[in-house]
Short mmCIF file of C-alpha atoms and ligand atoms in Angstrom, two decimals:
data_model
loop_
_atom_site.label_atom_id
_atom_site.label_comp_id
_atom_site.label_asym_id
_atom_site.label_seq_id
_atom_site.Cartn_x
_atom_site.Cartn_y
_atom_site.Cartn_z
CA MET D 228 17.14 -14.00 -10.76
CA GLU D 229 17.26 -17.71 -9.95
CA LYS D 230 20.32 -19.10 -8.16
CA LYS D 231 22.41 -21.97 -9.55
CA ASN D 232 21.04 -24.45 -7.04
CA GLY D 233 17.51 -23.50 -8.16
CA ARG D 234 16.66 -21.65 -4.95
CA THR D 235 15.67 -17.97 -4.88
CA GLU D 236 15.33 -16.18 -1.56
CA ILE D 237 11.98 -14.38 -1.08
CA ALA D 238 13.92 -11.28 0.04
CA GLU D 239 15.44 -11.00 -3.46
CA LEU D 240 11.98 -10.46 -4.98
CA GLY D 241 10.34 -8.50 -2.19
CA GLU D 242 6.59 -8.73 -1.44
CA PHE D 243 5.37 -7.14 -4.66
CA GLY D 244 7.91 -8.98 -6.85
CA LEU D 245 6.84 -12.25 -5.28
CA ILE D 246 3.11 -11.61 -5.90
CA ASP D 247 3.86 -10.57 -9.52
CA ARG D 248 5.78 -13.79 -10.09
CA LEU D 249 3.24 -16.10 -8.46
CA MET D 250 0.31 -14.48 -10.28
CA ALA D 251 2.01 -13.76 -13.64
CA ASP D 252 0.06 -16.34 -15.66
CA VAL D 253 -3.26 -15.96 -13.84
CA GLU D 254 -5.98 -14.54 -16.11
CA PRO D 255 -9.60 -14.26 -14.94
CA LYS D 256 -11.88 -16.16 -17.35
CA ASN D 257 -15.35 -15.77 -15.86
CA GLU D 258 -17.51 -12.97 -17.20
CA THR D 259 -18.51 -12.08 -13.65
CA THR D 260 -14.90 -11.27 -12.66
CA LEU D 261 -14.67 -7.53 -13.26
CA LEU D 262 -11.30 -7.04 -11.61
CA GLY D 263 -8.67 -9.58 -10.55
CA CYS D 264 -5.46 -9.35 -8.53
CA GLY D 265 -3.58 -6.06 -8.29
CA ASP D 266 -5.94 -3.54 -6.70
CA ASP D 267 -7.05 -3.01 -3.09
CA ALA D 268 -9.87 -5.50 -3.70
CA ALA D 269 -11.14 -7.77 -6.47
CA ALA D 270 -14.53 -7.02 -8.06
CA VAL D 271 -17.34 -9.36 -9.05
CA ALA D 272 -20.38 -8.37 -11.15
CA ALA D 273 -23.60 -8.17 -9.12
CA GLY D 274 -26.63 -7.56 -11.29
CA GLU D 275 -26.49 -5.11 -14.20
CA ARG D 276 -25.11 -2.07 -12.48
CA GLU D 277 -23.33 -3.09 -9.30
CA ALA D 278 -20.15 -4.85 -8.23
CA VAL D 279 -19.31 -6.78 -5.09
CA VAL D 280 -15.73 -6.06 -4.03
CA CYS D 281 -13.77 -8.46 -1.81
CA THR D 282 -10.47 -8.33 -0.01
CA THR D 283 -8.58 -10.60 2.37
CA ASP D 284 -5.78 -9.82 4.84
CA LEU D 285 -3.64 -11.93 7.13
CA LEU D 286 -2.27 -10.67 10.46
CA THR D 287 0.30 -12.80 12.27
CA GLU D 288 1.62 -12.57 15.83
CA GLY D 289 5.19 -11.33 16.00
CA VAL D 290 5.00 -9.84 12.49
CA ASP D 291 1.89 -7.65 12.56
CA PHE D 292 1.33 -7.40 16.31
CA ASP D 293 3.06 -8.07 19.61
CA LEU D 294 0.67 -9.37 22.27
CA THR D 295 2.90 -8.10 25.10
CA TYR D 296 1.47 -4.63 24.48
CA PHE D 297 -1.38 -5.04 21.97
CA PRO D 298 -4.73 -5.27 23.84
CA LEU D 299 -6.83 -7.96 22.15
CA ARG D 300 -9.87 -5.70 22.05
CA HIS D 301 -7.90 -3.20 19.99
CA LEU D 302 -6.44 -5.96 17.82
CA GLY D 303 -9.95 -7.11 16.92
CA TYR D 304 -10.92 -3.53 16.07
CA LYS D 305 -7.77 -3.04 13.97
CA ALA D 306 -8.30 -6.26 12.01
CA VAL D 307 -11.68 -4.88 10.88
CA THR D 308 -10.10 -1.54 9.92
CA VAL D 309 -7.38 -3.29 7.87
CA GLY D 310 -9.98 -5.17 5.81
CA VAL D 311 -12.63 -2.46 5.55
CA SER D 312 -10.05 0.13 4.50
CA ASP D 313 -9.34 -1.83 1.29
CA ILE D 314 -13.07 -1.90 0.48
CA LEU D 315 -13.33 1.86 1.05
CA ALA D 316 -10.34 2.35 -1.28
CA MET D 317 -12.56 0.97 -4.09
CA ASN D 318 -15.13 3.67 -3.18
CA ALA D 319 -17.45 0.88 -2.01
CA ARG D 320 -19.69 0.41 1.04
CA PRO D 321 -18.38 -2.35 3.34
CA GLU D 322 -21.19 -4.84 4.07
CA GLN D 323 -19.98 -8.26 5.31
CA LEU D 324 -16.94 -9.54 7.23
CA LEU D 325 -15.54 -13.01 7.92
CA LEU D 326 -12.83 -13.63 10.50
CA SER D 327 -10.78 -16.81 10.75
CA ILE D 328 -8.47 -17.44 13.68
CA GLY D 329 -5.52 -19.73 14.34
CA VAL D 330 -5.18 -20.01 18.13
CA SER D 331 -2.57 -21.60 20.39
CA ALA D 332 -3.22 -22.93 23.90
CA LYS D 333 -1.60 -19.85 25.46
CA ILE D 334 -4.70 -17.79 24.51
CA SER D 335 -7.59 -18.06 26.97
CA VAL D 336 -11.28 -18.03 26.11
CA GLU D 337 -11.58 -14.68 27.95
CA ALA D 338 -8.84 -13.25 25.73
CA LEU D 339 -10.77 -14.36 22.65
CA ASP D 340 -13.91 -12.76 24.13
CA ASP D 341 -11.97 -9.49 24.20
CA LEU D 342 -10.75 -9.95 20.62
CA TYR D 343 -14.32 -10.54 19.42
CA GLU D 344 -15.63 -7.57 21.46
CA GLY D 345 -13.31 -5.38 19.39
CA VAL D 346 -14.37 -6.99 16.11
CA LYS D 347 -18.07 -6.60 16.89
CA PHE D 348 -17.65 -3.01 18.07
CA ALA D 349 -15.86 -2.02 14.85
CA CYS D 350 -18.46 -3.85 12.72
CA ARG D 351 -21.30 -2.01 14.49
CA GLU D 352 -19.55 1.32 14.01
CA LEU D 353 -19.12 0.68 10.27
CA GLY D 354 -22.49 -0.96 9.63
CA VAL D 355 -20.81 -4.23 8.62
CA ASP D 356 -22.41 -7.68 9.24
CA PHE D 357 -20.05 -10.22 10.84
CA VAL D 358 -21.08 -13.33 8.91
CA GLY D 359 -18.59 -16.10 9.78
CA GLY D 360 -15.04 -17.40 9.65
CA ASP D 361 -13.04 -20.49 10.61
CA THR D 362 -11.27 -21.70 13.77
CA ARG D 363 -8.10 -23.80 13.88
CA ALA D 364 -5.39 -24.66 16.37
CA SER D 365 -2.03 -22.98 15.82
CA LEU D 366 1.44 -24.05 16.96
CA THR D 367 3.00 -20.70 16.16
CA GLY D 368 0.95 -18.04 17.92
CA LEU D 369 -2.17 -16.12 17.02
CA THR D 370 -3.15 -15.66 13.36
CA LEU D 371 -6.05 -13.51 12.17
CA HIS D 372 -7.43 -13.75 8.66
CA VAL D 373 -10.01 -11.16 7.77
CA THR D 374 -12.15 -11.08 4.61
CA VAL D 375 -14.46 -8.17 3.81
CA LEU D 376 -17.10 -7.77 1.10
CA GLY D 377 -18.51 -4.48 -0.11
CA ARG D 378 -20.81 -3.13 -2.78
CA VAL D 379 -20.59 -0.26 -5.25
CA GLU D 380 -22.26 0.91 -8.47
CA ARG D 381 -19.87 -0.10 -11.25
CA ASP D 382 -19.60 3.44 -12.59
CA ARG D 383 -18.57 4.66 -9.12
CA MET D 384 -15.97 1.97 -8.48
CA VAL D 385 -12.47 3.48 -8.18
CA ARG D 386 -9.34 1.56 -9.12
CA ARG D 387 -5.65 2.36 -8.81
CA ASP D 388 -5.18 2.84 -12.55
CA GLY D 389 -7.31 5.92 -13.33
CA ALA D 390 -4.98 8.80 -12.36
CA ARG D 391 -4.33 11.25 -15.22
CA ILE D 392 -1.79 14.06 -15.80
CA ASN D 393 -2.57 17.19 -13.74
CA ASP D 394 -4.94 15.34 -11.38
CA LEU D 395 -4.65 16.53 -7.78
CA ILE D 396 -3.18 14.11 -5.23
CA CYS D 397 -5.30 14.15 -2.06
CA ILE D 398 -4.89 12.51 1.32
CA THR D 399 -7.11 12.26 4.37
CA GLY D 400 -6.05 12.71 8.01
CA ASN D 401 -2.37 12.86 8.85
CA LEU D 402 0.53 10.48 8.29
CA GLY D 403 3.27 8.82 10.32
CA ALA D 404 1.37 8.74 13.64
CA ALA D 405 0.76 4.98 13.64
CA TYR D 406 4.45 4.29 13.02
CA MET D 407 5.46 6.62 15.84
CA GLY D 408 2.90 4.86 18.09
CA LEU D 409 4.63 1.58 17.31
CA ARG D 410 8.07 3.10 18.05
CA LEU D 411 6.73 4.39 21.39
CA LEU D 412 5.36 0.97 22.37
CA GLU D 413 8.60 -0.74 21.35
CA ARG D 414 10.60 1.76 23.41
CA GLU D 415 8.51 1.19 26.53
CA LYS D 416 8.75 -2.58 26.02
CA ARG D 417 12.57 -2.39 25.89
CA VAL D 418 12.84 -0.03 28.85
CA LEU D 419 10.50 -2.08 31.03
CA SER D 420 11.59 -5.58 30.05
CA ASP D 421 13.45 -6.14 33.36
CA VAL D 422 10.99 -4.31 35.61
CA LYS D 423 8.71 -6.37 37.89
CA ASN D 424 5.53 -4.24 37.77
CA PRO D 425 6.07 -2.15 34.66
CA GLU D 426 4.30 1.20 34.38
CA PRO D 427 4.89 2.53 30.90
CA GLN D 428 5.11 6.32 30.39
CA PHE D 429 2.88 7.33 27.53
CA GLY D 430 2.04 10.82 28.86
CA GLY D 431 1.25 13.23 26.06
CA TYR D 432 1.45 10.64 23.31
CA GLU D 433 -1.94 8.94 23.66
CA TYR D 434 -2.93 10.01 20.15
CA LEU D 435 0.01 8.06 18.65
CA LEU D 436 -1.01 4.93 20.56
CA GLU D 437 -4.57 5.25 19.33
CA ARG D 438 -3.44 5.63 15.72
CA TYR D 439 -1.38 2.44 15.94
CA LEU D 440 -3.58 0.29 18.18
CA LYS D 441 -7.05 1.42 17.10
CA PRO D 442 -6.99 3.07 13.66
CA ARG D 443 -10.36 4.08 12.21
CA ALA D 444 -11.43 3.15 8.70
CA ARG D 445 -12.30 6.34 6.77
CA LYS D 446 -15.87 5.47 5.84
CA ASP D 447 -16.76 9.10 6.57
CA ILE D 448 -14.65 10.15 3.57
CA VAL D 449 -16.28 7.71 1.14
CA ASP D 450 -19.71 8.88 2.41
CA ALA D 451 -18.72 12.55 2.01
CA LEU D 452 -17.41 12.00 -1.54
CA ARG D 453 -20.72 10.34 -2.41
CA GLU D 454 -22.75 13.20 -0.93
CA GLU D 455 -20.76 15.77 -2.88
CA GLY D 456 -20.98 13.79 -6.11
CA ILE D 457 -17.20 13.39 -6.35
CA VAL D 458 -15.77 10.20 -7.90
CA PRO D 459 -11.96 10.07 -7.56
CA THR D 460 -10.01 9.01 -10.66
CA SER D 461 -7.88 6.61 -8.57
CA MET D 462 -7.68 5.59 -4.91
CA ILE D 463 -5.62 3.37 -2.55
CA ASP D 464 -5.58 2.98 1.21
CA LEU D 465 -2.38 4.05 2.94
CA SER D 466 -1.20 0.80 4.49
CA ASP D 467 2.45 0.65 3.36
CA GLY D 468 3.39 4.36 3.60
CA LEU D 469 2.80 7.35 1.33
CA ALA D 470 5.84 6.68 -0.89
CA SER D 471 5.05 3.03 -1.59
CA ASP D 472 1.29 3.55 -1.98
CA LEU D 473 1.63 6.60 -4.27
CA MET D 474 4.05 4.58 -6.39
CA GLN D 475 1.41 1.84 -6.69
CA ILE D 476 -0.97 4.45 -8.15
CA CYS D 477 1.78 5.70 -10.50
CA LYS D 478 2.63 2.16 -11.62
CA ALA D 479 -1.01 1.18 -12.22
CA SER D 480 -1.93 4.52 -13.87
CA LYS D 481 1.34 4.76 -15.86
CA CYS D 482 2.09 8.24 -14.57
CA GLY D 483 4.50 10.22 -12.41
CA ALA D 484 3.81 12.46 -9.40
CA ARG D 485 5.09 15.53 -7.57
CA ILE D 486 4.21 15.93 -3.91
CA TYR D 487 5.29 18.85 -1.71
CA LEU D 488 6.91 18.14 1.64
CA GLU D 489 5.39 21.08 3.49
CA ARG D 490 1.89 20.00 2.44
CA ILE D 491 2.12 16.52 3.98
CA PRO D 492 -0.07 16.66 7.10
CA ILE D 493 1.79 15.45 10.18
CA ALA D 494 0.27 15.63 13.68
CA LYS D 495 2.00 17.62 16.45
CA GLN D 496 2.53 14.50 18.59
CA THR D 497 4.16 12.72 15.63
CA THR D 498 6.69 15.53 15.20
CA ALA D 499 7.26 15.84 18.96
CA PHE D 500 7.96 12.15 19.50
CA ALA D 501 10.07 11.92 16.34
CA GLU D 502 12.24 14.75 17.73
CA GLU D 503 12.51 12.97 21.07
CA ILE D 504 13.87 9.80 19.47
CA HIS D 505 15.93 11.64 16.83
CA ALA D 506 13.82 10.32 13.94
CA ASP D 507 12.49 12.23 10.92
CA PRO D 508 8.67 12.64 10.98
CA VAL D 509 8.63 12.99 7.17
CA VAL D 510 10.33 9.63 6.79
CA ALA D 511 7.68 8.19 9.13
CA ALA D 512 4.96 9.68 6.88
CA LEU D 513 6.61 8.39 3.70
CA ASN D 514 7.61 4.92 4.85
CA GLY D 515 5.96 4.19 8.21
CA GLY D 516 2.72 2.68 6.95
CA GLU D 517 -0.41 1.46 8.78
CA ASP D 518 -2.04 4.90 8.69
CA HIS D 519 -5.16 3.47 6.96
CA GLU D 520 -5.98 6.88 5.55
CA LEU D 521 -7.06 7.22 1.91
CA LEU D 522 -4.88 8.50 -0.93
CA PHE D 523 -6.82 9.51 -4.04
CA THR D 524 -6.67 11.65 -7.15
CA VAL D 525 -9.30 13.98 -8.64
CA PRO D 526 -9.30 16.14 -11.78
CA LEU D 527 -7.91 19.66 -11.33
CA SER D 528 -11.41 21.03 -12.01
CA MET D 529 -12.55 19.49 -8.69
CA GLN D 530 -10.12 21.56 -6.61
CA GLU D 531 -12.71 23.87 -5.06
CA LYS D 532 -15.16 21.07 -4.29
CA ILE D 533 -12.41 19.02 -2.63
CA MET D 534 -11.17 21.94 -0.53
CA GLN D 535 -14.75 22.60 0.61
CA LEU D 536 -14.95 19.09 2.05
CA GLY D 537 -12.52 20.28 4.72
CA MET D 538 -11.38 16.70 5.44
CA VAL D 539 -8.75 16.37 2.75
CA ASP D 540 -5.31 17.84 1.98
CA VAL D 541 -4.06 18.32 -1.57
CA ILE D 542 -0.36 17.42 -1.43
CA GLY D 543 0.65 17.51 -5.10
CA HIS D 544 -0.30 16.52 -8.63
CA ILE D 545 0.09 13.78 -11.20
CA THR D 546 2.73 14.18 -13.93
CA ALA D 547 3.78 12.26 -17.05
CA GLU D 548 5.14 8.74 -16.56
CA ASN D 549 8.65 9.55 -17.78
CA THR D 550 9.10 12.25 -15.09
CA GLY D 551 8.97 9.74 -12.18
CA ALA D 552 7.60 10.28 -8.67
CA TYR D 553 9.18 13.07 -6.58
CA LEU D 554 8.98 14.77 -3.23
CA VAL D 555 9.71 18.51 -3.52
CA THR D 556 11.31 20.05 -0.40
CA PRO D 557 10.73 23.69 0.69
CA ASP D 558 14.20 24.66 -0.60
CA GLY D 559 13.15 23.41 -4.04
CA SER D 560 15.15 20.19 -4.25
CA ASP D 561 13.57 17.10 -5.78
CA ILE D 562 13.85 13.81 -3.94
CA ARG D 563 12.97 10.71 -5.94
CA LEU D 564 10.44 8.58 -4.06
CA LYS D 565 11.36 5.03 -3.29
CA ALA D 566 8.98 2.32 -2.25
CA GLN D 567 10.99 1.51 0.87
CA GLY D 568 13.86 2.87 2.85
CA PHE D 569 15.18 6.38 3.15
CA PRO D 570 14.56 8.70 0.16
CA GLU D 571 17.72 9.79 -1.71
CA LYS D 572 18.58 13.33 -2.77
CA GLU D 573 19.27 13.81 -6.51
P1 ADP R 724 -3.28 -4.27 0.39
O1 ADP R 724 -2.04 -3.70 1.05
O2 ADP R 724 -4.16 -3.23 -0.22
O3 ADP R 724 -4.03 -5.23 1.28
P2 ADP R 724 -1.57 -6.08 -0.92
O4 ADP R 724 -0.34 -5.27 -1.10
O5 ADP R 724 -1.65 -7.05 0.22
O6 ADP R 724 -2.81 -5.08 -0.85
O7 ADP R 724 -1.90 -6.86 -2.25
C1 ADP R 724 -1.85 -6.25 -3.51
C2 ADP R 724 -2.60 -7.11 -4.49
O8 ADP R 724 -1.98 -8.39 -4.59
C3 ADP R 724 -4.05 -7.37 -4.12
O9 ADP R 724 -4.82 -7.28 -5.30
C4 ADP R 724 -4.04 -8.80 -3.57
O10 ADP R 724 -5.25 -9.47 -3.84
C5 ADP R 724 -2.90 -9.45 -4.33
N1 ADP R 724 -2.21 -10.48 -3.53
C6 ADP R 724 -1.53 -10.32 -2.39
N2 ADP R 724 -1.00 -11.47 -1.95
C7 ADP R 724 -1.36 -12.41 -2.84
C8 ADP R 724 -1.14 -13.81 -2.97
N3 ADP R 724 -0.41 -14.49 -2.06
N4 ADP R 724 -1.66 -14.46 -4.04
C9 ADP R 724 -2.40 -13.79 -4.95
N5 ADP R 724 -2.65 -12.48 -4.90
C10 ADP R 724 -2.14 -11.78 -3.87
MG1 MG R 725 -4.89 -1.51 0.30
#
């Protein structure tokens, strides 16, 4: 992989390849470390029966958000969702949050008030205590660094590596809406870039904007699973897109998967806007990302219980590792899932 001059471009490895390489020789040594790098959150022993789970996420201006159309109040809310969602993916209760900010002089105090309004609102909604952070100057725009801690009984903690053959693949909510919200905002930004008093046209697509700008963490699902006595065999939050995140489960659990295209829940507005811009809503669901819904697996025997929840769609099942991960289309063709980019027909 390394070039002759000793320099490897990050793009050659990709995000996951880079993390694998940097962390290859890192082995947790402390007895209290129950789970290290590689899942939605790390886990630390807390007493005899419980674990504290912790996750950290970085959001940078220009990469994760564009302040020309991202209201700071919503950005604060979304930063909480991004962190809390990883805690929920461990089947844990989110309890504490820290937020560090890198701020440039172009941001006013009032703008930061708005950002923190959003953070505090989301924390209140989720029952999370906002317990600190750090503040630094930045020369390169706004940076947000969110850390969230949660708690779970060890025997209820759910990792990415527990999926077994014939388990049902379940998802919450619907997919692709956040990505279409982003496409809508980008379109309005382009159209209105030369207009003096821009008035963007979002009529009929408010749901897409909400899914991108103010996604909700699915604490209701983790609560409902607890109430019904269901412990998923594996779980991940959908931050990178269904294809990539399902493949993370397959990789960790050493299994394959078959999901059925017509079972993937896609909202009406997602399909409508995709048609308007000549995009494929299924590709948005598979590769769009930022949905912050939960993807999890349960044993086949749980089918009835899961359907009774009424908040979850079963979109396929787990198969043997050597069969790979596939999307089955209504005409019966199998499309091999890829972590990124457009899926290819076989
Ligand atoms: P998520 O999308 O759920 O936030 P990521 O894809 O960011 O998860 O990270 C996957 C795993 O890799 C996590 O366990 C995370 O702790 C770890 N990880 C990510 N970036 C780094 C890094 N720079 N150094 C060490 N571990 C990392
Ligand atoms: Mg995650």
